[in-house]
Short mmCIF file of C-alpha atoms in Angstrom, two decimals:
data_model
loop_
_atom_site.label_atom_id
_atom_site.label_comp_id
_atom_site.label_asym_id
_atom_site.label_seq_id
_atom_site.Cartn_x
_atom_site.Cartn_y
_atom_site.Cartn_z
CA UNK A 1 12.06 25.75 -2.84
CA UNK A 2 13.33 24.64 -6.78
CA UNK A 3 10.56 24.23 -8.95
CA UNK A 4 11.94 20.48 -9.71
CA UNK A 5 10.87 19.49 -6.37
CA UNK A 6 7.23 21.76 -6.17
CA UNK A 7 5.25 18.91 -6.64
CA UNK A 8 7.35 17.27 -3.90
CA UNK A 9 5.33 19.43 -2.23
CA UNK A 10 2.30 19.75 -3.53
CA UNK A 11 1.38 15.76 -3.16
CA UNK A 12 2.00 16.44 0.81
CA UNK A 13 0.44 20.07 1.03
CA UNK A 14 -2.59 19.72 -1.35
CA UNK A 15 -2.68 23.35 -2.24
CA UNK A 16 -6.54 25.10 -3.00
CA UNK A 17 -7.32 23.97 -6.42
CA UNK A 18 -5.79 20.67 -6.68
CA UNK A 19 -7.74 18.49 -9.26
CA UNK A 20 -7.47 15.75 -6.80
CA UNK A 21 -7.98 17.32 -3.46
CA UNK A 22 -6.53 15.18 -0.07
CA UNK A 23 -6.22 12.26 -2.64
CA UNK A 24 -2.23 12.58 -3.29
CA UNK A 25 -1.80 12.90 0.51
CA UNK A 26 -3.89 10.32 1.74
CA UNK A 27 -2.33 7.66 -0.87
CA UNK A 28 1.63 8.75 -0.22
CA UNK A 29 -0.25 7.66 3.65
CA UNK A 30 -1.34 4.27 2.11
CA UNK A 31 2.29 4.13 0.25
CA UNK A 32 3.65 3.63 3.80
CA UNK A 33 1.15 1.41 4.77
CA UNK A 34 2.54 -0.85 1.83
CA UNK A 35 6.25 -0.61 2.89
CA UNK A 36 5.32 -1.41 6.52
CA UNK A 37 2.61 -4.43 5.87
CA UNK A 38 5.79 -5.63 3.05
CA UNK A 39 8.53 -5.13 5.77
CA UNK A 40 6.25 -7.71 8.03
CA UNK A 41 5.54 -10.27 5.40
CA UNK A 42 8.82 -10.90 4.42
CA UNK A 43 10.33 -11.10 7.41
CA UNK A 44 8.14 -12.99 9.84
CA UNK A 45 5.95 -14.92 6.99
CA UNK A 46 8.33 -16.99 5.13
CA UNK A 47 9.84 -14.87 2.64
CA UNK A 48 6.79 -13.34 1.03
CA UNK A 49 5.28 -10.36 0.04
CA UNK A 50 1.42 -9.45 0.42
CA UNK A 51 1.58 -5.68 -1.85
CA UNK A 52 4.28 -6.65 -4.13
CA UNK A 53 3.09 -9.26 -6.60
CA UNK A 54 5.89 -9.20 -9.33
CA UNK A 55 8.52 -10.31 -6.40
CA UNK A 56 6.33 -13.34 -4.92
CA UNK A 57 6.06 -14.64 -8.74
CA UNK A 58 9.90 -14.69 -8.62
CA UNK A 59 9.88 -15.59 -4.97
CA UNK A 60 7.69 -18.45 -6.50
CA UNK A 61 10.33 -19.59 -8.79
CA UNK A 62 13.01 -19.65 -6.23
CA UNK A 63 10.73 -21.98 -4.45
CA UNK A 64 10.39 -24.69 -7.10
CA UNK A 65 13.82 -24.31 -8.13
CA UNK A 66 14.63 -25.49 -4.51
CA UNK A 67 16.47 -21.61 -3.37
CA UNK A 68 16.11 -22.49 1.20
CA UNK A 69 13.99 -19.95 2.70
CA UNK A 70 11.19 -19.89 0.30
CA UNK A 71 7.76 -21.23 0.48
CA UNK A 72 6.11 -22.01 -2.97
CA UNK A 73 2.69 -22.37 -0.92
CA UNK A 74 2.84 -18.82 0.98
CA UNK A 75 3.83 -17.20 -2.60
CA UNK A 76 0.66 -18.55 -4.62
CA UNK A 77 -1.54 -17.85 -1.06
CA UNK A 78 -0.47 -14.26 -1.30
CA UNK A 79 -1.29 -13.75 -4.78
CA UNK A 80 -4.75 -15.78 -4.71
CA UNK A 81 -5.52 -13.36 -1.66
CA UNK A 82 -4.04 -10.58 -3.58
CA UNK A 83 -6.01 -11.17 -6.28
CA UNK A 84 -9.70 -11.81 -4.16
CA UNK A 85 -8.75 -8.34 -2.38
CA UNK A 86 -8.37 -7.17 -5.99
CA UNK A 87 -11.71 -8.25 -7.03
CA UNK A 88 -13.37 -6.93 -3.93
CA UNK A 89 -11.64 -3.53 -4.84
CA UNK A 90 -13.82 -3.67 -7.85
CA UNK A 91 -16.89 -4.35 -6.14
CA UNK A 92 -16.44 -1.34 -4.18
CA UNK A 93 -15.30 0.73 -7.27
CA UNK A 94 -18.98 -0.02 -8.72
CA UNK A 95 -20.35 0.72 -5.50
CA UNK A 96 -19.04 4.41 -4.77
CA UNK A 97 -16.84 4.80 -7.78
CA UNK A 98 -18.88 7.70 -8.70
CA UNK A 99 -17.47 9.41 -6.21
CA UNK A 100 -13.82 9.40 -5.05
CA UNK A 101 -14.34 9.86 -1.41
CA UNK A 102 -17.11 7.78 -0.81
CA UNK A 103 -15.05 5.39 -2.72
CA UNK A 104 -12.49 5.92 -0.94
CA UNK A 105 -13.52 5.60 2.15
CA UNK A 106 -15.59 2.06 1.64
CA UNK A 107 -12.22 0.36 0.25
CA UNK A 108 -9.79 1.48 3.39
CA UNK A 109 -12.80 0.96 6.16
CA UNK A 110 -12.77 -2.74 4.83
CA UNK A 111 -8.85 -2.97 4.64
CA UNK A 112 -8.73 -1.41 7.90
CA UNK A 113 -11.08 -3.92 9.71
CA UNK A 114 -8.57 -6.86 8.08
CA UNK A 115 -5.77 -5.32 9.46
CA UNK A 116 -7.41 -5.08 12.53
CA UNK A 117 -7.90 -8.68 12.46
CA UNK A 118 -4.17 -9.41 11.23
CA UNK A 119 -3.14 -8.02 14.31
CA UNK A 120 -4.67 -9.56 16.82
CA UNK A 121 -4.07 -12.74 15.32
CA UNK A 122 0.26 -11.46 14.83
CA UNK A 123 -0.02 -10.11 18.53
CA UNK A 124 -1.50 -13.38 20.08
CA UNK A 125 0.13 -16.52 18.09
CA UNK A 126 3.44 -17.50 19.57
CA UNK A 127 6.51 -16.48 16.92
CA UNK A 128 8.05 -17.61 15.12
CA UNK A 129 4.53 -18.38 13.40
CA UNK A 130 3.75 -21.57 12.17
CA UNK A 131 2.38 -22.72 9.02
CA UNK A 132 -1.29 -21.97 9.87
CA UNK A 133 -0.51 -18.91 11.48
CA UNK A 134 1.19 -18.16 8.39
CA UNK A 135 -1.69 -19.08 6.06
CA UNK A 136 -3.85 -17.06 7.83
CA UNK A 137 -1.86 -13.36 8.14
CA UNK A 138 -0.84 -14.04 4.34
CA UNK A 139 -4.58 -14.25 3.46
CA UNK A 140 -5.84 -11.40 5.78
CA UNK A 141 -3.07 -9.30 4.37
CA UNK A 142 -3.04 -10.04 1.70
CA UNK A 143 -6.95 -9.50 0.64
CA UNK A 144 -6.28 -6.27 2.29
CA UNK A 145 -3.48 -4.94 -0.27
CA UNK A 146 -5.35 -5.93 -3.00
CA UNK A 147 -8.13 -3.78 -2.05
CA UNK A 148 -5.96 -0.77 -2.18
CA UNK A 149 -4.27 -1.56 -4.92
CA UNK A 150 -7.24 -1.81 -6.80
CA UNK A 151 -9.04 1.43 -5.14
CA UNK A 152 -5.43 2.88 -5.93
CA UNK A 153 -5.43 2.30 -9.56
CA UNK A 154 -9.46 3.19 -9.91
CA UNK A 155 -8.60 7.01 -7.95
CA UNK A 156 -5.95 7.33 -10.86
CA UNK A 157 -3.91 9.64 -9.41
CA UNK A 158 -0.86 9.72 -11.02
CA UNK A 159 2.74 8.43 -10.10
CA UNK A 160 0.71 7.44 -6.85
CA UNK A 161 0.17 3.51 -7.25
CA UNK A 162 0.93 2.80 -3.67
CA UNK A 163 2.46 -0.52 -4.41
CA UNK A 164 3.92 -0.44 -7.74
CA UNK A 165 7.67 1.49 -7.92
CA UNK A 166 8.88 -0.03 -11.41
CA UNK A 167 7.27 2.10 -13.56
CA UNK A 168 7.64 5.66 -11.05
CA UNK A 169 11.52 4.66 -11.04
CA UNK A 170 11.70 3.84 -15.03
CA UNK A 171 9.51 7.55 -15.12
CA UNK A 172 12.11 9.56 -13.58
CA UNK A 173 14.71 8.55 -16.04
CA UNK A 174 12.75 7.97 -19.46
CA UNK A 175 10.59 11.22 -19.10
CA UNK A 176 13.32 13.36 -17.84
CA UNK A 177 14.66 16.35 -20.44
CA UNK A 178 18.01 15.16 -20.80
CA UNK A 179 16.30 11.72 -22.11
CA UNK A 180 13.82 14.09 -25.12
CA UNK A 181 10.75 14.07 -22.20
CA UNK A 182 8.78 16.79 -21.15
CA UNK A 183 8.81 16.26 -17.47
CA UNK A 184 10.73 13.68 -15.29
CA UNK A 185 8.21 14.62 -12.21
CA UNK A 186 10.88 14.05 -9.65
CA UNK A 187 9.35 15.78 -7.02
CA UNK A 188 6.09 13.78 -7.00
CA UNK A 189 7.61 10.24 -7.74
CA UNK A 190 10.47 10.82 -5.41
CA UNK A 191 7.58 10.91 -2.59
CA UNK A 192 6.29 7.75 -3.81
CA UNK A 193 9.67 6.29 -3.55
CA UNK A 194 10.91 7.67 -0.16
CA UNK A 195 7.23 6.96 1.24
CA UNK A 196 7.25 2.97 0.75
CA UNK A 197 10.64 3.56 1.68
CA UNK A 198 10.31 5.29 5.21
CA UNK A 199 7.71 2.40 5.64
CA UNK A 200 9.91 -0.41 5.16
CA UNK A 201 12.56 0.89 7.29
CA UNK A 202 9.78 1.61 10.15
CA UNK A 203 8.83 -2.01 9.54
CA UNK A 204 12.65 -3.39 10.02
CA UNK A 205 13.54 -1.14 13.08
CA UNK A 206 9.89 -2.56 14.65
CA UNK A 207 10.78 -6.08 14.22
CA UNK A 208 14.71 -5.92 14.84
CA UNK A 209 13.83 -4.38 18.51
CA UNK A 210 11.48 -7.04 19.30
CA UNK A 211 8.11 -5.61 18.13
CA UNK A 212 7.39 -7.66 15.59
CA UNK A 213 3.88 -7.31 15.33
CA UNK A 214 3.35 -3.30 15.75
CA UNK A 215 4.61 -2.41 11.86
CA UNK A 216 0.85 -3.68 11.34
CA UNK A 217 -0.60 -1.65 14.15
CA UNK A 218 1.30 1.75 12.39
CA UNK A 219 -0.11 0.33 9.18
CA UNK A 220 -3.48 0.16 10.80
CA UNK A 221 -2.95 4.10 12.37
CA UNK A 222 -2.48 5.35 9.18
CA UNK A 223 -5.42 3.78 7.52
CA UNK A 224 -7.85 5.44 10.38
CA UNK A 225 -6.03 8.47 9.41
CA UNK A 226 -7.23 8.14 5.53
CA UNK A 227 -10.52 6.64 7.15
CA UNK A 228 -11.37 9.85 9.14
CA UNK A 229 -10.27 12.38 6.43
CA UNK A 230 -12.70 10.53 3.76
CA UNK A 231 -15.40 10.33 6.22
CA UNK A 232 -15.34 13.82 6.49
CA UNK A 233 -14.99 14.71 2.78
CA UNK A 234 -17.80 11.95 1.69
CA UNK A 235 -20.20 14.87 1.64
CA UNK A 236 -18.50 16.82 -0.55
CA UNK A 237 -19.23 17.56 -4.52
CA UNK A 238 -15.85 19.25 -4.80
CA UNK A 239 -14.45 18.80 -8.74
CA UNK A 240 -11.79 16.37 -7.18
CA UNK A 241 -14.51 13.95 -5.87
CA UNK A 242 -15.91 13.38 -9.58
CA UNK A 243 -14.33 9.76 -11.23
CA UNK A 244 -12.21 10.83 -13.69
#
């Protein structure tokens, strides 16, 4: 395996010794859960995104300047939720932020009980959804996303954002050697990438066949997945548990 693709493999593997322990893994897991829940949103909610804030303030603009197909309404909904998610996130970072886990583990138990929600309400309202149906998905999904995103950004793990590709893609350019960096860190932010890629194309192939609302059932899998693995690890005073 080159050495410019190692820590490819290290973010998966999470050799003995890593300073961050099942954290890389368990957020390229959430990075999926972002393409997936983003895959969803924008096709069956009106042209909006409920991880991806920078695109529903444009999406917002497209709105007002009268563009068909977007909602001005389901764009400011998403970020408000966004944003209360967000501030929950912080809650929770006061809470168990002392330890990464337990931290953790709180923010993705809540986000998984909203999913939870979001898809029995996608799974039971007729499609296409109307307006409250709409509303009420954006809001659920939204709060959710914001939650990781926040718990994302507290963790600190880096080129692992879950939601945010701009700066990982601007990364592997400006920091490479050929550009007078040190370290491009393909390896690591190409996961990132490909993750919230795989996750978005999941999402499509879900909805295109008919299944519209299962891309936030696979969303909700994962996060039991990250669920289970922190429960386990909320015990432990491992190095990679202390906030950094």
């Amino acid at each position: 395996m080159s050495g410019r693709f190692m820590d490819s493999w290290r973010a998966i593997a999470v050799p003995r010794g890593n300073p961050h322990g099942p954290l890389p893994l368990l957020l390229v897991l959430l990075t999926v859960v972002t393409g997936l829940v983003d895959a969803f949103s924008y096709i069956e909610l009106g042209h909006v995104f409920v991880a991806n804030m920078t695109g529903n303030v444009v999406f917002l603009a497209f709105a007002l300047g009268g563009l068909p197909g977007f909602v001005w309404w389901a764009s400011i909904l998403a970020i408000i939720t966004f944003s209360v998610g967000a501030f929950i996130g912080g809650r929770v970072q006061s809470t168990f932020g002392g330890h990464r886990g337990r931290h953790l583990l709180g923010s993705t138990t809540i986000q998984a009980v909203m999913f939870a929600a979001s898809f029995v309400v996608a799974l039971v309202a007729p499609r296409p959804y109307d307006n409250v149906w709409i509303a009420v998905l954006i809001a659920l999904l939204g709060v959710g996303m914001g939650l990781q995103n926040a718990t994302a950004r507290a963790l600190a793990v880096p080129d692992l954002t879950t939601t945010v590709l701009t700066l990982t893609i601007t990364g592997i350019s400006a920091d490479s050697k050929a550009a007078g960096g040190t370290s491009s860190k393909i390896g690591r932010r190409f996961v990132s990438i490909s993750s919230m890629f795989v996750g978005a194309l999941i999402g499509v192939v879900l909805i295109r066949v008919g299944l519209a609302p299962w891309p936030i059932f696979a969303a909700l899998l994962l996060l039991a997945v990250v669920v289970i693995v922190t429960a386990v690890s909320a015990r432990s005073s491992a190095p990679w548990t202390e906030k950094k």
